[in-house]
Short mmCIF file of C-alpha atoms and ligand atoms in Angstrom, two decimals:
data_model
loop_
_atom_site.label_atom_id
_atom_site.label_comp_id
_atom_site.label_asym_id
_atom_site.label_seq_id
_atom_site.Cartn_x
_atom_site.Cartn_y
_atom_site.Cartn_z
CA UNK A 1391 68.60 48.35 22.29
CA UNK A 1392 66.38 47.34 25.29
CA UNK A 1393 63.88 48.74 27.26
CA UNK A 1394 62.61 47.79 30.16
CA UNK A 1395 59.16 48.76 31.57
CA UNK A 1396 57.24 48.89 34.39
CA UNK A 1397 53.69 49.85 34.72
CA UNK A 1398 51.94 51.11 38.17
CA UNK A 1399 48.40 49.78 39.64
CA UNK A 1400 46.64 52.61 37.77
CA UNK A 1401 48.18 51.35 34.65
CA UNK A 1402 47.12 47.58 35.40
CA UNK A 1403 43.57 48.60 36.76
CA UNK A 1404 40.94 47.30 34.17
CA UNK A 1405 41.06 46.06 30.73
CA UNK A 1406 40.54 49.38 28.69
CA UNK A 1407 44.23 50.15 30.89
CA UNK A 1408 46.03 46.52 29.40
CA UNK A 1409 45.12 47.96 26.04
CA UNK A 1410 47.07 51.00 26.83
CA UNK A 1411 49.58 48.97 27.89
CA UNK A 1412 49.24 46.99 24.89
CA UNK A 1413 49.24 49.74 22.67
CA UNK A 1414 52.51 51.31 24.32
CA UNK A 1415 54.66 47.89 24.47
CA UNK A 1416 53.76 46.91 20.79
CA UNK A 1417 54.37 50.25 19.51
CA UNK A 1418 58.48 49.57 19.94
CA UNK A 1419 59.85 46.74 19.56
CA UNK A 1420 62.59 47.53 21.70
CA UNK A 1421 60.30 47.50 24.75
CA UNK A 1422 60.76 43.84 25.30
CA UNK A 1423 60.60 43.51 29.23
CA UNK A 1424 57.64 44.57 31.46
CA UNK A 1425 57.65 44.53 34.97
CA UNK A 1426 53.45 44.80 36.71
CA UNK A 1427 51.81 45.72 39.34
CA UNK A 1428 48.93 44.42 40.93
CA UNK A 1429 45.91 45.85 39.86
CA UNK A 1430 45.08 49.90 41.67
CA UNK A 1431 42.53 52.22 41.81
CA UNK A 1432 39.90 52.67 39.17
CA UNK A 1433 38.38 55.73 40.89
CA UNK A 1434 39.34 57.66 43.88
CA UNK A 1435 37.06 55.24 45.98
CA UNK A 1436 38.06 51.90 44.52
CA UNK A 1437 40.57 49.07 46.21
CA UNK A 1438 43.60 48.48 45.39
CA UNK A 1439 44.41 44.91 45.04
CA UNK A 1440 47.21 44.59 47.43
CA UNK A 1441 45.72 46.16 50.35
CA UNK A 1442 42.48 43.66 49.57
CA UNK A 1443 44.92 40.67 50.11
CA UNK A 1444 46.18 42.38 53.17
CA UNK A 1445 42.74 42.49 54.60
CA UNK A 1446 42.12 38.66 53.97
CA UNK A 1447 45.23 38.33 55.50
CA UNK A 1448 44.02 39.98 58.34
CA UNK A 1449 40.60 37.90 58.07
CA UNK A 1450 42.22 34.94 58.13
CA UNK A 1451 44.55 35.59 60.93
CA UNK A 1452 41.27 36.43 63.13
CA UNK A 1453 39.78 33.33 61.95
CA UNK A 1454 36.60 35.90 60.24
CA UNK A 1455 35.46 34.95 56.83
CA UNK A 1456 37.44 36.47 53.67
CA UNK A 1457 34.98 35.32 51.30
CA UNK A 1458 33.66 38.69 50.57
CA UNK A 1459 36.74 39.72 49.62
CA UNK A 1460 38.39 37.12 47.92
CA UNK A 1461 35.23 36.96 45.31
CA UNK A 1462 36.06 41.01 44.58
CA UNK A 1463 39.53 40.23 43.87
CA UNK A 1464 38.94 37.15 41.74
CA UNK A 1465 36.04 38.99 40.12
CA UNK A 1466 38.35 41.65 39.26
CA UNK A 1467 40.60 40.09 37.57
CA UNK A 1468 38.15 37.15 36.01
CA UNK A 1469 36.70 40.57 34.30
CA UNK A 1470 39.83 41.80 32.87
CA UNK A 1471 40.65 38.14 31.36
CA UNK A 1472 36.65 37.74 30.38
CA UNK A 1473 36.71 41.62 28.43
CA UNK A 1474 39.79 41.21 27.00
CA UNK A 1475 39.24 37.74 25.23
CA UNK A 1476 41.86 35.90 27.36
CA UNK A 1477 41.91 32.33 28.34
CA UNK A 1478 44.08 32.34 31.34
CA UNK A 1479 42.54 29.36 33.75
CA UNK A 1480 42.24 32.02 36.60
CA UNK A 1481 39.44 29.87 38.10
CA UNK A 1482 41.86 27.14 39.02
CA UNK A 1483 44.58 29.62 40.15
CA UNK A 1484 41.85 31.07 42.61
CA UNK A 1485 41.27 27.88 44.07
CA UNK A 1486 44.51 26.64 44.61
CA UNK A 1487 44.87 29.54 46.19
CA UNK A 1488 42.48 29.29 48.70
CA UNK A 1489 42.92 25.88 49.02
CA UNK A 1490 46.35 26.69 50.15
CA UNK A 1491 44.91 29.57 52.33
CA UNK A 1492 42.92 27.32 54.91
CA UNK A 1493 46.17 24.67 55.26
CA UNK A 1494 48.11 28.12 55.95
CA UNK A 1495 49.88 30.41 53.89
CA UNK A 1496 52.29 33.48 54.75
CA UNK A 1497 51.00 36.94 54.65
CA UNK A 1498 53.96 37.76 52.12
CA UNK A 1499 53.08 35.10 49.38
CA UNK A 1500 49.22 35.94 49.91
CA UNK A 1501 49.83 39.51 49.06
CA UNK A 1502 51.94 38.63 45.90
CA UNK A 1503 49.24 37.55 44.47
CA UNK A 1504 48.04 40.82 42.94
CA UNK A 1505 51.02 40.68 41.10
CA UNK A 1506 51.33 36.83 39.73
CA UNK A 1507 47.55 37.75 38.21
CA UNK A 1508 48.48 40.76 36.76
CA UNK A 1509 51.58 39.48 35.17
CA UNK A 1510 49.38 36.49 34.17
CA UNK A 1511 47.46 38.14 32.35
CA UNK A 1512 49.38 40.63 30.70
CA UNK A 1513 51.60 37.89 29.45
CA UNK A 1514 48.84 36.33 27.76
CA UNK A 1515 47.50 39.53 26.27
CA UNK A 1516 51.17 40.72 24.91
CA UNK A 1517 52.08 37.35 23.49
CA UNK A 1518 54.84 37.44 25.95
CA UNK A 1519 56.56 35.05 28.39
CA UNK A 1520 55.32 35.03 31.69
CA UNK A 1521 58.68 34.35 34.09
CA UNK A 1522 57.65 34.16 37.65
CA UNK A 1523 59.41 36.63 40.06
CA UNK A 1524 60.79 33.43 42.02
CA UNK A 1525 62.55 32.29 39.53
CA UNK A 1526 65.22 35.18 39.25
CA UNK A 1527 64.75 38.02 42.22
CA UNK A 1528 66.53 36.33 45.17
CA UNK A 1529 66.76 37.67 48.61
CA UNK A 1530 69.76 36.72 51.17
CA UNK A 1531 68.20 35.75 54.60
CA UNK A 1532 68.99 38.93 56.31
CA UNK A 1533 66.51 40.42 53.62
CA UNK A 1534 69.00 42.09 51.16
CA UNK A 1535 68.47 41.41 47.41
CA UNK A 1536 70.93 38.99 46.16
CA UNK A 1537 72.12 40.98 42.65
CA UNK A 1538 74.46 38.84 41.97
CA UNK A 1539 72.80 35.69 41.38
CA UNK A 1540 69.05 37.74 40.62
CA UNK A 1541 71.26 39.14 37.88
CA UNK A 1542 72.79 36.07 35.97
CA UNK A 1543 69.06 34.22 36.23
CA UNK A 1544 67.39 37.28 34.56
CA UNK A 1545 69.66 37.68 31.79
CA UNK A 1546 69.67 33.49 31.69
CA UNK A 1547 66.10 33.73 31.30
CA UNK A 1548 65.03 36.49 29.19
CA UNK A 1549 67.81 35.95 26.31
CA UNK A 1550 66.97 37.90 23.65
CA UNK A 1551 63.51 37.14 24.19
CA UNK A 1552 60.54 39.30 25.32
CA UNK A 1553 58.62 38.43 28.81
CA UNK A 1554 56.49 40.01 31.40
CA UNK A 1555 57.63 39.63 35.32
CA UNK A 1556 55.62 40.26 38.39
CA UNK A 1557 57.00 43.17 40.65
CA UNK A 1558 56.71 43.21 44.34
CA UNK A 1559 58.03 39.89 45.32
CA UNK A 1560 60.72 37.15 44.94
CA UNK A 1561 62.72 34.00 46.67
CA UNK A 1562 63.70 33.64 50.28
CA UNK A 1563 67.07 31.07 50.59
CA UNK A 1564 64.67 29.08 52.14
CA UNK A 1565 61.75 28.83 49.20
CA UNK A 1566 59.65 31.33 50.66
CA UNK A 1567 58.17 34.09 49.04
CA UNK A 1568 59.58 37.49 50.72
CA UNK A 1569 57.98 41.29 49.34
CA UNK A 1570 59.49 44.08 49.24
CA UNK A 1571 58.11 47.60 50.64
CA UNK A 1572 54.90 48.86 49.50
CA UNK A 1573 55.18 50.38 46.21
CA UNK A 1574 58.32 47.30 45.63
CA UNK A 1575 57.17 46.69 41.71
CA UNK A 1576 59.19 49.90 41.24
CA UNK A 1577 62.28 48.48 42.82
CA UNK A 1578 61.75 45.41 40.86
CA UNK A 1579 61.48 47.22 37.22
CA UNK A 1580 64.82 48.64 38.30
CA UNK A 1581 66.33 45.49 39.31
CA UNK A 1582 65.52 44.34 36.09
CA UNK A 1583 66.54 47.29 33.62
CA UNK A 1584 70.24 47.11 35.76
CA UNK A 1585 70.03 42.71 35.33
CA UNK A 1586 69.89 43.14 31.58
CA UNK A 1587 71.59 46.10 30.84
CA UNK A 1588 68.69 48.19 29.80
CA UNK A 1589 69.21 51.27 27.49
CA UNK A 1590 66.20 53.00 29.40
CA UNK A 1591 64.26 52.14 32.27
CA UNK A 1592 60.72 53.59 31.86
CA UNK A 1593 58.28 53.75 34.56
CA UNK A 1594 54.86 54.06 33.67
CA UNK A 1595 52.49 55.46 35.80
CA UNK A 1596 49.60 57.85 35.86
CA UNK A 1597 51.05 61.36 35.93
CA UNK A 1598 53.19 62.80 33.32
CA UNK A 1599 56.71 62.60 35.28
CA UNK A 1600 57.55 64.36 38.56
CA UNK A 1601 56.45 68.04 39.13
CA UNK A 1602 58.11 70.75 39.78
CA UNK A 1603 56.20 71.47 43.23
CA UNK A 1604 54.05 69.86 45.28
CA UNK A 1605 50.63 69.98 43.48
CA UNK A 1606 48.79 70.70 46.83
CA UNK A 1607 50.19 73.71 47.08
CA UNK A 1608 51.06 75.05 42.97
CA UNK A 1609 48.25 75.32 40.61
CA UNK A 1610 48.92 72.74 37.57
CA UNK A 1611 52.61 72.71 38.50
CA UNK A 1612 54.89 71.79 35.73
CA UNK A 1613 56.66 68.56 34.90
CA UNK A 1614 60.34 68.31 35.19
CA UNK A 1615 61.50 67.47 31.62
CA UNK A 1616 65.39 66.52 32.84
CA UNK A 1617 66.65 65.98 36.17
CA UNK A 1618 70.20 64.52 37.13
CA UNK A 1619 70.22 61.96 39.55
CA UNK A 1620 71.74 64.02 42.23
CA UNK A 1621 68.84 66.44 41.92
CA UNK A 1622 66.41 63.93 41.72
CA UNK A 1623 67.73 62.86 45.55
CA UNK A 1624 67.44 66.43 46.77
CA UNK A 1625 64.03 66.90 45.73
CA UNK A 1626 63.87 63.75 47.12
CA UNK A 1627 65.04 64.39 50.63
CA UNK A 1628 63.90 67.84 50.75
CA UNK A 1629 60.55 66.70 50.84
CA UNK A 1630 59.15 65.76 47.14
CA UNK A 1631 56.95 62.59 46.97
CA UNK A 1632 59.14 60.77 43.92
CA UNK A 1633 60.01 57.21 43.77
CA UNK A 1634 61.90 55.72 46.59
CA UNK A 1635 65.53 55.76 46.57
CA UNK A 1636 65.98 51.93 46.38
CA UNK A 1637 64.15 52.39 43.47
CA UNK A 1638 66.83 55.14 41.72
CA UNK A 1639 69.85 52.47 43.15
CA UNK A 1640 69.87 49.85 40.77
CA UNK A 1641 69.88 51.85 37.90
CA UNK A 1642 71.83 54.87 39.11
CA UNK A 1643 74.83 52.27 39.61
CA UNK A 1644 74.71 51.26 36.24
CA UNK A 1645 74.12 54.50 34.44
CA UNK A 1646 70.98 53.58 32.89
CA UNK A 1647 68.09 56.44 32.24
CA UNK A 1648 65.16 56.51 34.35
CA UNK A 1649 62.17 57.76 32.32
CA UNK A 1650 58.94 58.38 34.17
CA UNK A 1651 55.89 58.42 31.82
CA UNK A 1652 52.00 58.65 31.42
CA UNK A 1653 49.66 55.14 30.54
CA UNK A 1654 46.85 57.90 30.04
CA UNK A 1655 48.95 60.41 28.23
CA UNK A 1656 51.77 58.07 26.23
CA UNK A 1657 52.97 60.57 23.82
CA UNK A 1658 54.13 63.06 26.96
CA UNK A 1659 57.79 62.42 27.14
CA UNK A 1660 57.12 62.72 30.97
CA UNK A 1661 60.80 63.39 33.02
CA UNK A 1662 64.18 61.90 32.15
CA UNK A 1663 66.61 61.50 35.02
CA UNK A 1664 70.08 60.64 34.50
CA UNK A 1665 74.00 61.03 35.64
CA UNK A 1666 74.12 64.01 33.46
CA UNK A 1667 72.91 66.12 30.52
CA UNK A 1668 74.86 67.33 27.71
CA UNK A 1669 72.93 70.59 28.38
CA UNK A 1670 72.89 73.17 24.62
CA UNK A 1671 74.30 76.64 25.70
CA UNK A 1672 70.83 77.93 24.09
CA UNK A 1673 68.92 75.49 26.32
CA UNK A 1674 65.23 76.35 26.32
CA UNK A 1675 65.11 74.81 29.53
CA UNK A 1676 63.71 76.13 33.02
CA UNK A 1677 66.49 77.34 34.50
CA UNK A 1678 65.28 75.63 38.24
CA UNK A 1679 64.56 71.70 38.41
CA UNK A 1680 62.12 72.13 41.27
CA UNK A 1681 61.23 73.04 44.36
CA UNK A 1682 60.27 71.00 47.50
CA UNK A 1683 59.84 71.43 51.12
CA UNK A 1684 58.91 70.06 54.51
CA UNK A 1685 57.28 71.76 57.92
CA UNK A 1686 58.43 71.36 61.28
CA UNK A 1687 62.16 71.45 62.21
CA UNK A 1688 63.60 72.90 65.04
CA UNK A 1689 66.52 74.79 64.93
CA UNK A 1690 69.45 74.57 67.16
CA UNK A 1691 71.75 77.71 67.34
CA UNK A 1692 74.82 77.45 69.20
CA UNK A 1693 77.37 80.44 69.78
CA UNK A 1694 80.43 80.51 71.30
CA UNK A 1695 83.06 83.38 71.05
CA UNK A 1696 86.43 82.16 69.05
CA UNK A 1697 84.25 78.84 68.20
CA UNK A 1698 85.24 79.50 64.39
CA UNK A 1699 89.04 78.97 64.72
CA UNK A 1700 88.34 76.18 67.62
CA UNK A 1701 89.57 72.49 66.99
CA UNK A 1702 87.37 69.62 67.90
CA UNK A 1703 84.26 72.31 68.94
CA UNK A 1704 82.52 70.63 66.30
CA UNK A 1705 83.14 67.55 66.27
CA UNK A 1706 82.02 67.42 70.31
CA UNK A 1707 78.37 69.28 68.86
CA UNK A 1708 77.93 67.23 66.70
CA UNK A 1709 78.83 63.76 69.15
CA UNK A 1710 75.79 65.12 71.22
CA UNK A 1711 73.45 64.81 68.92
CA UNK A 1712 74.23 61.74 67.95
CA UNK A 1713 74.50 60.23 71.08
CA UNK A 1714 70.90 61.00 71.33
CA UNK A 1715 70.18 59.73 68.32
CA UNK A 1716 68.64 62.91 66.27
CA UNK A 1717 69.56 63.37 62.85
CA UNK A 1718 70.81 66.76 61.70
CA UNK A 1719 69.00 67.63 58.94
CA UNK A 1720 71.50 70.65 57.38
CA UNK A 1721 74.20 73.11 59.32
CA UNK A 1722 74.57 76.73 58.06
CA UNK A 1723 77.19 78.06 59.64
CA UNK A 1724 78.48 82.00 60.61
CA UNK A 1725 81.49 83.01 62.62
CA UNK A 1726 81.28 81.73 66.47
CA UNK A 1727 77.96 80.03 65.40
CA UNK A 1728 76.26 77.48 64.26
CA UNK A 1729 72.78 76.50 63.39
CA UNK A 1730 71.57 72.51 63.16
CA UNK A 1731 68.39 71.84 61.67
CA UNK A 1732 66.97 68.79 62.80
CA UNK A 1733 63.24 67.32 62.77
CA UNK A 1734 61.36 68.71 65.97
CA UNK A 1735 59.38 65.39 66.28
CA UNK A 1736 62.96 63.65 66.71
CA UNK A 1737 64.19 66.88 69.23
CA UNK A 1738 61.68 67.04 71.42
CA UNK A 1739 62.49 64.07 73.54
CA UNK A 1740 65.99 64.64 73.98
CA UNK A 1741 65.97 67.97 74.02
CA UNK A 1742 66.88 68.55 77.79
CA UNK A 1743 69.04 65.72 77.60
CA UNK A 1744 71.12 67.89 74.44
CA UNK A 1745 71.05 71.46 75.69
CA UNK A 1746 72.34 69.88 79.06
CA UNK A 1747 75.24 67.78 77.47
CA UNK A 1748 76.14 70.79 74.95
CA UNK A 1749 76.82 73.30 78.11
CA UNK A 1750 78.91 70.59 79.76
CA UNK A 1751 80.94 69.26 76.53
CA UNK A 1752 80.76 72.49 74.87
CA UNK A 1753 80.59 75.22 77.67
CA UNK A 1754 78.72 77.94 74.74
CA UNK A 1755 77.78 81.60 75.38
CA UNK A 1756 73.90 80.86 74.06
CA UNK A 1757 71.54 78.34 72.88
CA UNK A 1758 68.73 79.05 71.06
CA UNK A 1759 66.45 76.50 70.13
CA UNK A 1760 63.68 77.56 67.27
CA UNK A 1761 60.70 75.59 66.55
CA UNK A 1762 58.01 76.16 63.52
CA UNK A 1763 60.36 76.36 60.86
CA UNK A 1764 59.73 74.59 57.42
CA UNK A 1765 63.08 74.23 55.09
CA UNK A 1766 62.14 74.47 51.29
CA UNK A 1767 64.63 73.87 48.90
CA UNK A 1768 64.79 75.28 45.15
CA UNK A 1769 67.45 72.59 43.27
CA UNK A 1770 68.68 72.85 39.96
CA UNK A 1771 71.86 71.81 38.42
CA UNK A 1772 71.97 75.71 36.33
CA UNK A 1773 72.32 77.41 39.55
CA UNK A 1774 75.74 77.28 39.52
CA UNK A 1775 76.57 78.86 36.26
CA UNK A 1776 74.08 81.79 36.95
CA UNK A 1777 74.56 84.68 39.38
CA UNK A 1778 72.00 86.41 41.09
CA UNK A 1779 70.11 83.39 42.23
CA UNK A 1780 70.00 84.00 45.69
CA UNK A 1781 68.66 87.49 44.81
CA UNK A 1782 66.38 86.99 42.89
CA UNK A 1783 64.81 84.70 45.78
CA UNK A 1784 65.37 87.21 48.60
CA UNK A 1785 63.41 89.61 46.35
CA UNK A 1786 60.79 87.26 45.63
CA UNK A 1787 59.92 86.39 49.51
CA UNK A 1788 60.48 90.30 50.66
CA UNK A 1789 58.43 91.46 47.96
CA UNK A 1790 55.48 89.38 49.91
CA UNK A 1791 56.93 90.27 52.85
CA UNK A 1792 58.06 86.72 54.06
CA UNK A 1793 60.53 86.38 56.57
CA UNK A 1794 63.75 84.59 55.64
CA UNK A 1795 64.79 82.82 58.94
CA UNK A 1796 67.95 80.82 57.52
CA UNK A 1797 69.22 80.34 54.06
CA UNK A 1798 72.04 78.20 53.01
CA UNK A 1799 73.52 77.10 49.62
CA UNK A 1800 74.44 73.38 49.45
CA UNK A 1801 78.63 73.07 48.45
CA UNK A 1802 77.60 71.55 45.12
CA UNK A 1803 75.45 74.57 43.99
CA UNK A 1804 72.93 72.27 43.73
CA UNK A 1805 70.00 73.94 46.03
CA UNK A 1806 69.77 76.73 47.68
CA UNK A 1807 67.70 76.01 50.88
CA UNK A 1808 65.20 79.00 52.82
CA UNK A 1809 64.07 78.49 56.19
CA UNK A 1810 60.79 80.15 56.76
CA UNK A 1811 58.16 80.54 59.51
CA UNK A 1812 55.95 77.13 58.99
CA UNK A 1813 52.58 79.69 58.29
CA UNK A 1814 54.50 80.87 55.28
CA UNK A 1815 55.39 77.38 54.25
CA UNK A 1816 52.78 77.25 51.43
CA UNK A 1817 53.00 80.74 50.15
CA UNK A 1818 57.11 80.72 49.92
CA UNK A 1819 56.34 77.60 47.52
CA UNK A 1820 53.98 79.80 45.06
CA UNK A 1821 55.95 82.54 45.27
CA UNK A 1822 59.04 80.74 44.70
CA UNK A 1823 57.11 78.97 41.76
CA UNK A 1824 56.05 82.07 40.53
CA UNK A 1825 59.44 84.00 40.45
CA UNK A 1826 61.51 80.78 38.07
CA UNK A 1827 58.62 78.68 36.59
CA UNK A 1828 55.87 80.68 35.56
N1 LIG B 3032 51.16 46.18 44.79
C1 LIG B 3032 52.19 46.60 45.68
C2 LIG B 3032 51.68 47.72 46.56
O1 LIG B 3032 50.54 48.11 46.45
C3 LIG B 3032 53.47 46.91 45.00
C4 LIG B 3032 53.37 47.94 43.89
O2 LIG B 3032 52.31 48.24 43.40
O3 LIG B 3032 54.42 48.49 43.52
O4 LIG B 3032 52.42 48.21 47.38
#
């Protein structure tokens, strides 16, 4: 059995934090790989490492003093090593780095930093190996991760052993140190937990799993105990803020459980996501996953009569669009029409050019373009086993007397999506919420 672990900036912020970390690492000994961040936010109004090293970046590319700076973020972490009894030479890490700053270093390997210290550190303070990101996660020069050979050196290096690895970063062909995107340390845990083979792949950060609904919008929204993958990626793309999809890749291939959990909270199991569930008929489980939206899409109806038994009407539509380059978003479809939903920020600009080319290629009876819509999607693998769904949301919105403007039900019965007026945007949410959650 191994688990591998990666903790957020929250989770790396100060030294009463590491001991949580501590504390959660040492309390299995399975948990033998941990993947950091650099250090976050202590309060709302605190820095976050990386985007500290981003402004000396900046600094130095103006030629304006960084000192200011550079002495918070080597105070910051000289007070985590100081507090928690560590011996770490950080003061001679610091000034090799800066050293190396005024002979010119890349922007990339300045702001991997946050995450060499942290991993540093942490090493120290589990008792663990430290094995530096370069020396396993390589990149192919057109910026692609190289699993292959990231892979073998992982396993090569970890064994059987227990070590802590840097997110964020890793190797260029060329012996440069490349980043990935913002928020990359969860990519990296992921990399790693597919590497080795991991039984789970636990992320740790500072809320207990992903919520049902936006918590903007819902009062104290509820976690999601289980989600399949699939759902996961229509929350996802409906509009929920959850971890990026590179991040879901690596392990998703490899069938390995993603477990999302709490540093301040560890004994909340937080969300599981996996291929599937062995779901008990009795299951005490909501019957809904979650619920997620997004404002502002523009819909395109097109009618035609005899459209619905027409070869190749569709296909030419749909060439139009893309010839202008604007995604469609989702198609419901009736008899002789069709709706495309598409983003109105991405319409706008073409939208001339599209009614103009679908009259020529398409010769249709009407057009109708509607803007102000927001889609909001309720997704849950039960749906399909249980009739009545769609009823019981039509009730739900009438009984408030919201407008339905579109609905559709994805193929795989995994979502059921409402278009709505973008005022009611908000209030479908709660309702929604309301009718299956509370
Ligand atoms: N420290 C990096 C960032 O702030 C990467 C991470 O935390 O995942 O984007």
């Amino acid at each position: 059995m191994l688990k591998v672990l990666k903790f957020g900036g929250t989770s790396m912020a100060d030294a009463a934090q590491y001991h949580k970390v501590r504390d959660i690492v040492l309390s299995d000994p399975t948990r033998r790989v941990v993947v950091v961040s650099a250090a976050g936010k202590r309060f709302s109004e605190d820095n976050k490492i990386t985007d500290l090293l981003y402004l000396c970046y900046a600094h130095l590319q103006y030629g304006v003093s960084c000192d200011t700076i550079y002495a918070m973020i080597r105070e910051r972490y000289c007070s985590i090593r100081d507090e928690l009894g560590l011996k770490t030479d950080l003061e001679g890490e610091f000034d090799a780095l800066r050293e190396k700053m005024e002979h010119g270093i890349s922007r990339e390997e300045l702001v991997s930093r946050g995450e060499y210290f942290s991993a540093l550190l942490m090493a120290e303070y589990l008792g663990f190996e430290f094995i530096d990101a370069t020396r396993w996660l390589y990149f192919h020069y057109d910026g692609t991760v190289d699993q292959e050979k990231s892979y073998a050196a992982l396993r090569e290096l970890v064994g059987e052993g227990c070590a802590v690895i840097p997110g964020f970063y890793g190797l260029m062909p060329d012996g440069k140190i490349r980043t990935l995107t913002r928020g990359g340390s969860d990519i990296t845990g992921a990399l790693a937990a597919a590497a080795l083979d991991a039984d789970v792949y636990e992320n740790w950060t500072d809320v207990s799993g992903i919520l049902m609904a936006d918590p903007r919008i819902v009062d104290n929204p509820k976690p999601i105990e289980r989600a399949t993958y699939s759902e996961l990626r229509q929350l996802s793309y409906s509009g929920a803020q959850v971890l990026h999809e590179m991040t879901v890749f690596p392990v998703r291939e490899k069938n390995i459980p993603l477990n999302i959990r709490n540093t301040n909270d560890p004994s909340h199991p937080g969300t599981l996501v996996s291929e599937e569930f062995v779901e008990p008929r009795s299951s005490q489980q909501r019957f809904i996953t979650g619920i997620a939206g997004k404002r502002d899409f523009s819909v395109v109806t097109i009618s035609k009569k005899g459209m619905a038994g027409a070869v190749g009407t569709l296909r030419s539509i749909v060439e139009v669009f893309e010839n202008n380059t604007v995604p469609i978003c989702y198609t419901p479809t009736g008899i002789d029409v069709l709706s495309l939903v598409v983003p109105t920020e991405k319409l706008t600009p073409h939208l001339y050019s599209i009614t103009d080319e679908l009259r020529s290629e398409v010769h249709p009876d009407s057009i109708k373009v509607s803007d102000n819509i927001a889609i909001i999607a309720v997704v849950g693998r039960k749906m399909a086993f249980r009739a009545g769904t769609s009823g019981k949301i039509f009730a739900a919105l009438g009984a408030q007397g919201i407008n339905i403007r579109m609905i559709s039900q994805g193929p795989d019965e995994l979502n059921i999506l409402v278009g709505v007026d973008n005022k009611d945007y908000a209030e479908t949410i709660r309702v929604l919420y309301n009718a299956f959650v509370k």
